[in-house]
Amino acid sequence: ASALGGALAEIVWSLRPGAPSLEGLAYHVAERGRRLFGGDTVLRTEFPESWPAGQLSPAVRRAVSGIALEALHNAARHAGAREVVLGLRVESRRFRLWVRDDGRGAGVGNSNRGGFGLVSMRKRAAEIGAEISWESVPGGGTTVLLLFYPTGRAGSGRPPTHIIMRLVRRLPRRG
């Protein structure tokens, strides 16, 4: 029930009109991520001093938020890390997001193996045309790296979710 509630909260957040910016996404993920850590583990952020203008599509907000939170959850649950870093920066026309920990290392590499969380992250990345990779060194921590475009696939315009959003807007309102 808790996982379902969290998933629904993410969907609702990603559809909010006030959440379309890269800055809004970054601070949302950081706030949610801080709730995962306690004790001796510190979550640190590496964000740009100034944020680019423009909006992220709802599909990108939802996918990137889900990937980042899954990576932070994995670090909190499995890494035994002292420090976890959530970072985001602009690179030309796309964005780079990373979650890096100094924990025990997951041994995931870039293989097609992995648990449900890794499969889920890979699927979310594919849905928006993003590139995702993992680097892990036993005893040296893990880094999850995501490269994505603000509207999804490069040059494709709007992602397919715009069709669903149009249909939702046409539904009669109650009240």
PDB file of C-alpha atoms in Angstrom:
ATOM      1  CA  ALA A   1       0.000   0.000   0.000  1.00  0.00           C
ATOM      2  CA  SER A   2       2.867   2.348   0.835  1.00  0.00           C
ATOM      3  CA  ALA A   3       4.555   1.716  -2.526  1.00  0.00           C
ATOM      4  CA  LEU A   4       1.277   2.316  -4.351  1.00  0.00           C
ATOM      5  CA  GLY A   5       0.725   5.557  -2.453  1.00  0.00           C
ATOM      6  CA  GLY A   6       4.243   6.711  -3.331  1.00  0.00           C
ATOM      7  CA  ALA A   7       3.729   5.853  -6.995  1.00  0.00           C
ATOM      8  CA  LEU A   8       0.443   7.742  -7.103  1.00  0.00           C
ATOM      9  CA  ALA A   9       2.036  10.738  -5.391  1.00  0.00           C
ATOM     10  CA  GLU A  10       4.747  10.793  -8.073  1.00  0.00           C
ATOM     11  CA  ILE A  11       2.193  10.684 -10.870  1.00  0.00           C
ATOM     12  CA  VAL A  12       0.166  13.499  -9.317  1.00  0.00           C
ATOM     13  CA  TRP A  13       3.314  15.583  -8.752  1.00  0.00           C
ATOM     14  CA  SER A  14       4.495  15.059 -12.340  1.00  0.00           C
ATOM     15  CA  LEU A  15       1.176  16.394 -13.673  1.00  0.00           C
ATOM     16  CA  ARG A  16       1.107  19.535 -11.500  1.00  0.00           C
ATOM     17  CA  PRO A  17       1.345  22.762 -13.488  1.00  0.00           C
ATOM     18  CA  GLY A  18       3.999  24.157 -11.128  1.00  0.00           C
ATOM     19  CA  ALA A  19       6.416  21.256 -11.601  1.00  0.00           C
ATOM     20  CA  PRO A  20       7.553  21.493 -15.248  1.00  0.00           C
ATOM     21  CA  SER A  21      11.003  23.033 -14.786  1.00  0.00           C
ATOM     22  CA  LEU A  22      14.318  21.261 -14.368  1.00  0.00           C
ATOM     23  CA  GLU A  23      14.812  23.146 -11.113  1.00  0.00           C
ATOM     24  CA  GLY A  24      11.412  22.001  -9.821  1.00  0.00           C
ATOM     25  CA  LEU A  25      12.261  18.398 -10.671  1.00  0.00           C
ATOM     26  CA  ALA A  26      15.680  18.594  -9.024  1.00  0.00           C
ATOM     27  CA  TYR A  27      14.406  20.004  -5.749  1.00  0.00           C
ATOM     28  CA  HIS A  28      11.434  17.621  -5.692  1.00  0.00           C
ATOM     29  CA  VAL A  29      13.731  14.594  -6.041  1.00  0.00           C
ATOM     30  CA  ALA A  30      16.172  15.996  -3.459  1.00  0.00           C
ATOM     31  CA  GLU A  31      13.362  16.573  -0.948  1.00  0.00           C
ATOM     32  CA  ARG A  32      11.944  13.080  -1.453  1.00  0.00           C
ATOM     33  CA  GLY A  33      15.439  11.586  -1.409  1.00  0.00           C
ATOM     34  CA  ARG A  34      16.374  13.178   1.925  1.00  0.00           C
ATOM     35  CA  ARG A  35      13.500  11.274   3.539  1.00  0.00           C
ATOM     36  CA  LEU A  36      15.209   8.003   2.587  1.00  0.00           C
ATOM     37  CA  PHE A  37      18.406   8.665   4.503  1.00  0.00           C
ATOM     38  CA  GLY A  38      19.071   8.819   8.194  1.00  0.00           C
ATOM     39  CA  GLY A  39      21.787   7.982  10.638  1.00  0.00           C
ATOM     40  CA  ASP A  40      25.275   8.459   9.280  1.00  0.00           C
ATOM     41  CA  THR A  41      24.372   8.803   5.581  1.00  0.00           C
ATOM     42  CA  VAL A  42      24.368  12.283   4.059  1.00  0.00           C
ATOM     43  CA  LEU A  43      22.592  13.195   0.820  1.00  0.00           C
ATOM     44  CA  ARG A  44      24.436  15.995  -0.954  1.00  0.00           C
ATOM     45  CA  THR A  45      23.303  17.802  -4.108  1.00  0.00           C
ATOM     46  CA  GLU A  46      25.354  19.112  -7.020  1.00  0.00           C
ATOM     47  CA  PHE A  47      23.043  21.449  -8.928  1.00  0.00           C
ATOM     48  CA  PRO A  48      23.842  24.348 -11.277  1.00  0.00           C
ATOM     49  CA  GLU A  49      23.968  27.882  -9.904  1.00  0.00           C
ATOM     50  CA  SER A  50      21.489  29.003 -12.565  1.00  0.00           C
ATOM     51  CA  TRP A  51      18.772  26.900 -14.154  1.00  0.00           C
ATOM     52  CA  PRO A  52      17.849  26.850 -17.834  1.00  0.00           C
ATOM     53  CA  ALA A  53      14.502  28.236 -18.908  1.00  0.00           C
ATOM     54  CA  GLY A  54      11.983  25.896 -20.415  1.00  0.00           C
ATOM     55  CA  GLN A  55       9.786  23.057 -19.376  1.00  0.00           C
ATOM     56  CA  LEU A  56      10.108  19.309 -19.136  1.00  0.00           C
ATOM     57  CA  SER A  57       7.333  17.227 -20.625  1.00  0.00           C
ATOM     58  CA  PRO A  58       5.120  15.332 -18.138  1.00  0.00           C
ATOM     59  CA  ALA A  59       6.522  12.017 -19.397  1.00  0.00           C
ATOM     60  CA  VAL A  60      10.103  13.186 -18.805  1.00  0.00           C
ATOM     61  CA  ARG A  61       9.275  14.545 -15.330  1.00  0.00           C
ATOM     62  CA  ARG A  62       7.632  11.271 -14.345  1.00  0.00           C
ATOM     63  CA  ALA A  63      10.369   9.023 -15.785  1.00  0.00           C
ATOM     64  CA  VAL A  64      13.340  11.035 -14.509  1.00  0.00           C
ATOM     65  CA  SER A  65      11.802  11.413 -11.056  1.00  0.00           C
ATOM     66  CA  GLY A  66      11.130   7.665 -10.898  1.00  0.00           C
ATOM     67  CA  ILE A  67      14.649   6.760 -12.031  1.00  0.00           C
ATOM     68  CA  ALA A  68      16.321   9.179  -9.614  1.00  0.00           C
ATOM     69  CA  LEU A  69      14.187   8.073  -6.666  1.00  0.00           C
ATOM     70  CA  GLU A  70      14.804   4.388  -7.446  1.00  0.00           C
ATOM     71  CA  ALA A  71      18.559   5.038  -7.570  1.00  0.00           C
ATOM     72  CA  LEU A  72      18.397   6.919  -4.246  1.00  0.00           C
ATOM     73  CA  HIS A  73      16.263   4.153  -2.744  1.00  0.00           C
ATOM     74  CA  ASN A  74      18.801   1.537  -3.858  1.00  0.00           C
ATOM     75  CA  ALA A  75      21.621   3.565  -2.314  1.00  0.00           C
ATOM     76  CA  ALA A  76      19.710   3.956   0.960  1.00  0.00           C
ATOM     77  CA  ARG A  77      18.721   0.303   1.134  1.00  0.00           C
ATOM     78  CA  HIS A  78      21.730  -1.559  -0.234  1.00  0.00           C
ATOM     79  CA  ALA A  79      24.878   0.592  -0.392  1.00  0.00           C
ATOM     80  CA  GLY A  80      25.845   1.123   3.229  1.00  0.00           C
ATOM     81  CA  ALA A  81      27.144   4.503   2.074  1.00  0.00           C
ATOM     82  CA  ARG A  82      28.352   7.439   4.159  1.00  0.00           C
ATOM     83  CA  GLU A  83      27.605   9.907   1.364  1.00  0.00           C
ATOM     84  CA  VAL A  84      25.218   9.905  -1.580  1.00  0.00           C
ATOM     85  CA  VAL A  85      25.311  12.622  -4.239  1.00  0.00           C
ATOM     86  CA  LEU A  86      22.368  13.661  -6.406  1.00  0.00           C
ATOM     87  CA  GLY A  87      23.627  15.766  -9.290  1.00  0.00           C
ATOM     88  CA  LEU A  88      22.173  17.446 -12.330  1.00  0.00           C
ATOM     89  CA  ARG A  89      23.637  19.648 -15.042  1.00  0.00           C
ATOM     90  CA  VAL A  90      22.935  20.867 -18.551  1.00  0.00           C
ATOM     91  CA  GLU A  91      25.006  19.474 -21.424  1.00  0.00           C
ATOM     92  CA  SER A  92      24.223  21.146 -24.725  1.00  0.00           C
ATOM     93  CA  ARG A  93      20.590  20.232 -25.540  1.00  0.00           C
ATOM     94  CA  ARG A  94      20.227  17.473 -22.989  1.00  0.00           C
ATOM     95  CA  PHE A  95      20.563  17.035 -19.243  1.00  0.00           C
ATOM     96  CA  ARG A  96      22.802  14.782 -17.163  1.00  0.00           C
ATOM     97  CA  LEU A  97      21.506  13.401 -13.863  1.00  0.00           C
ATOM     98  CA  TRP A  98      23.549  11.172 -11.587  1.00  0.00           C
ATOM     99  CA  VAL A  99      23.250   9.427  -8.253  1.00  0.00           C
ATOM    100  CA  ARG A 100      26.628   8.426  -6.817  1.00  0.00           C
ATOM    101  CA  ASP A 101      27.329   6.703  -3.519  1.00  0.00           C
ATOM    102  CA  ASP A 102      30.497   5.699  -1.698  1.00  0.00           C
ATOM    103  CA  GLY A 103      29.048   2.388  -0.518  1.00  0.00           C
ATOM    104  CA  ARG A 104      29.911  -1.242  -1.107  1.00  0.00           C
ATOM    105  CA  GLY A 105      29.141  -1.288  -4.852  1.00  0.00           C
ATOM    106  CA  ALA A 106      26.339  -3.210  -6.510  1.00  0.00           C
ATOM    107  CA  GLY A 107      28.207  -5.052  -9.234  1.00  0.00           C
ATOM    108  CA  VAL A 108      25.505  -4.202 -11.808  1.00  0.00           C
ATOM    109  CA  GLY A 109      27.693  -2.882 -14.622  1.00  0.00           C
ATOM    110  CA  ASN A 110      25.786  -2.264 -17.859  1.00  0.00           C
ATOM    111  CA  SER A 111      24.478  -5.792 -18.186  1.00  0.00           C
ATOM    112  CA  ASN A 112      20.879  -6.725 -18.786  1.00  0.00           C
ATOM    113  CA  ARG A 113      20.748  -8.423 -15.411  1.00  0.00           C
ATOM    114  CA  GLY A 114      19.490  -6.838 -12.251  1.00  0.00           C
ATOM    115  CA  GLY A 115      16.526  -6.712  -9.956  1.00  0.00           C
ATOM    116  CA  PHE A 116      13.134  -5.182 -10.569  1.00  0.00           C
ATOM    117  CA  GLY A 117      14.395  -1.686  -9.734  1.00  0.00           C
ATOM    118  CA  LEU A 118      17.105  -1.799 -12.396  1.00  0.00           C
ATOM    119  CA  VAL A 119      14.685  -3.204 -14.953  1.00  0.00           C
ATOM    120  CA  SER A 120      12.211  -0.449 -14.069  1.00  0.00           C
ATOM    121  CA  MET A 121      14.855   2.268 -14.459  1.00  0.00           C
ATOM    122  CA  ARG A 122      15.928   0.851 -17.824  1.00  0.00           C
ATOM    123  CA  LYS A 123      12.290   0.750 -19.014  1.00  0.00           C
ATOM    124  CA  ARG A 124      11.579   4.318 -17.891  1.00  0.00           C
ATOM    125  CA  ALA A 125      14.706   5.562 -19.659  1.00  0.00           C
ATOM    126  CA  ALA A 126      13.722   3.783 -22.885  1.00  0.00           C
ATOM    127  CA  GLU A 127      10.225   5.312 -22.743  1.00  0.00           C
ATOM    128  CA  ILE A 128      11.674   8.828 -23.033  1.00  0.00           C
ATOM    129  CA  GLY A 129      14.624   7.984 -25.279  1.00  0.00           C
ATOM    130  CA  ALA A 130      17.157   8.549 -22.498  1.00  0.00           C
ATOM    131  CA  GLU A 131      20.485   6.799 -22.012  1.00  0.00           C
ATOM    132  CA  ILE A 132      21.062   5.127 -18.651  1.00  0.00           C
ATOM    133  CA  SER A 133      24.200   3.446 -17.351  1.00  0.00           C
ATOM    134  CA  TRP A 134      25.573   2.067 -14.108  1.00  0.00           C
ATOM    135  CA  GLU A 135      29.137   1.976 -12.850  1.00  0.00           C
ATOM    136  CA  SER A 136      29.927  -0.058  -9.802  1.00  0.00           C
ATOM    137  CA  VAL A 137      33.168  -1.028  -8.125  1.00  0.00           C
ATOM    138  CA  PRO A 138      33.116  -3.538  -5.257  1.00  0.00           C
ATOM    139  CA  GLY A 139      33.873  -1.503  -2.153  1.00  0.00           C
ATOM    140  CA  GLY A 140      33.991   1.677  -4.254  1.00  0.00           C
ATOM    141  CA  GLY A 141      30.354   2.651  -4.632  1.00  0.00           C
ATOM    142  CA  THR A 142      27.892   2.882  -7.478  1.00  0.00           C
ATOM    143  CA  THR A 143      26.996   5.630  -9.940  1.00  0.00           C
ATOM    144  CA  VAL A 144      23.754   5.725 -11.916  1.00  0.00           C
ATOM    145  CA  LEU A 145      23.974   8.109 -14.871  1.00  0.00           C
ATOM    146  CA  LEU A 146      21.008   9.326 -16.937  1.00  0.00           C
ATOM    147  CA  LEU A 147      21.242  11.486 -20.078  1.00  0.00           C
ATOM    148  CA  PHE A 148      17.888  12.856 -21.255  1.00  0.00           C
ATOM    149  CA  TYR A 149      16.235  15.516 -23.395  1.00  0.00           C
ATOM    150  CA  PRO A 150      13.681  17.910 -21.823  1.00  0.00           C
ATOM    151  CA  THR A 151      10.841  16.755 -24.080  1.00  0.00           C
ATOM    152  CA  GLY A 152      11.847  13.128 -24.470  1.00  0.00           C
ATOM    153  CA  ARG A 153      13.402  11.659 -27.586  1.00  0.00           C
ATOM    154  CA  ALA A 154      15.756  14.003 -29.436  1.00  0.00           C
ATOM    155  CA  GLY A 155      13.963  15.924 -32.125  1.00  0.00           C
ATOM    156  CA  SER A 156      10.712  13.991 -31.780  1.00  0.00           C
ATOM    157  CA  GLY A 157       8.694  16.889 -30.428  1.00  0.00           C
ATOM    158  CA  ARG A 158       6.175  15.935 -27.811  1.00  0.00           C
ATOM    159  CA  PRO A 159       6.186  12.438 -26.286  1.00  0.00           C
ATOM    160  CA  PRO A 160       3.164  10.140 -26.784  1.00  0.00           C
ATOM    161  CA  THR A 161       1.672  11.121 -23.399  1.00  0.00           C
ATOM    162  CA  HIS A 162       0.331  14.314 -24.970  1.00  0.00           C
ATOM    163  CA  ILE A 163      -2.449  12.202 -26.519  1.00  0.00           C
ATOM    164  CA  ILE A 164      -3.537  10.926 -23.105  1.00  0.00           C
ATOM    165  CA  MET A 165      -3.408  14.433 -21.645  1.00  0.00           C
ATOM    166  CA  ARG A 166      -5.674  15.726 -24.436  1.00  0.00           C
ATOM    167  CA  LEU A 167      -8.190  12.991 -23.729  1.00  0.00           C
ATOM    168  CA  VAL A 168      -8.128  13.690 -19.976  1.00  0.00           C
ATOM    169  CA  ARG A 169      -8.827  17.375 -20.619  1.00  0.00           C
ATOM    170  CA  ARG A 170     -11.917  16.454 -22.657  1.00  0.00           C
ATOM    171  CA  LEU A 171     -13.471  14.449 -19.824  1.00  0.00           C
ATOM    172  CA  PRO A 172     -16.510  16.136 -18.262  1.00  0.00           C
ATOM    173  CA  ARG A 173     -15.780  17.789 -14.946  1.00  0.00           C
ATOM    174  CA  ARG A 174     -17.787  16.855 -11.907  1.00  0.00           C
ATOM    175  CA  GLY A 175     -19.107  19.449  -9.622  1.00  0.00           C
TER     176      GLY A 175
END
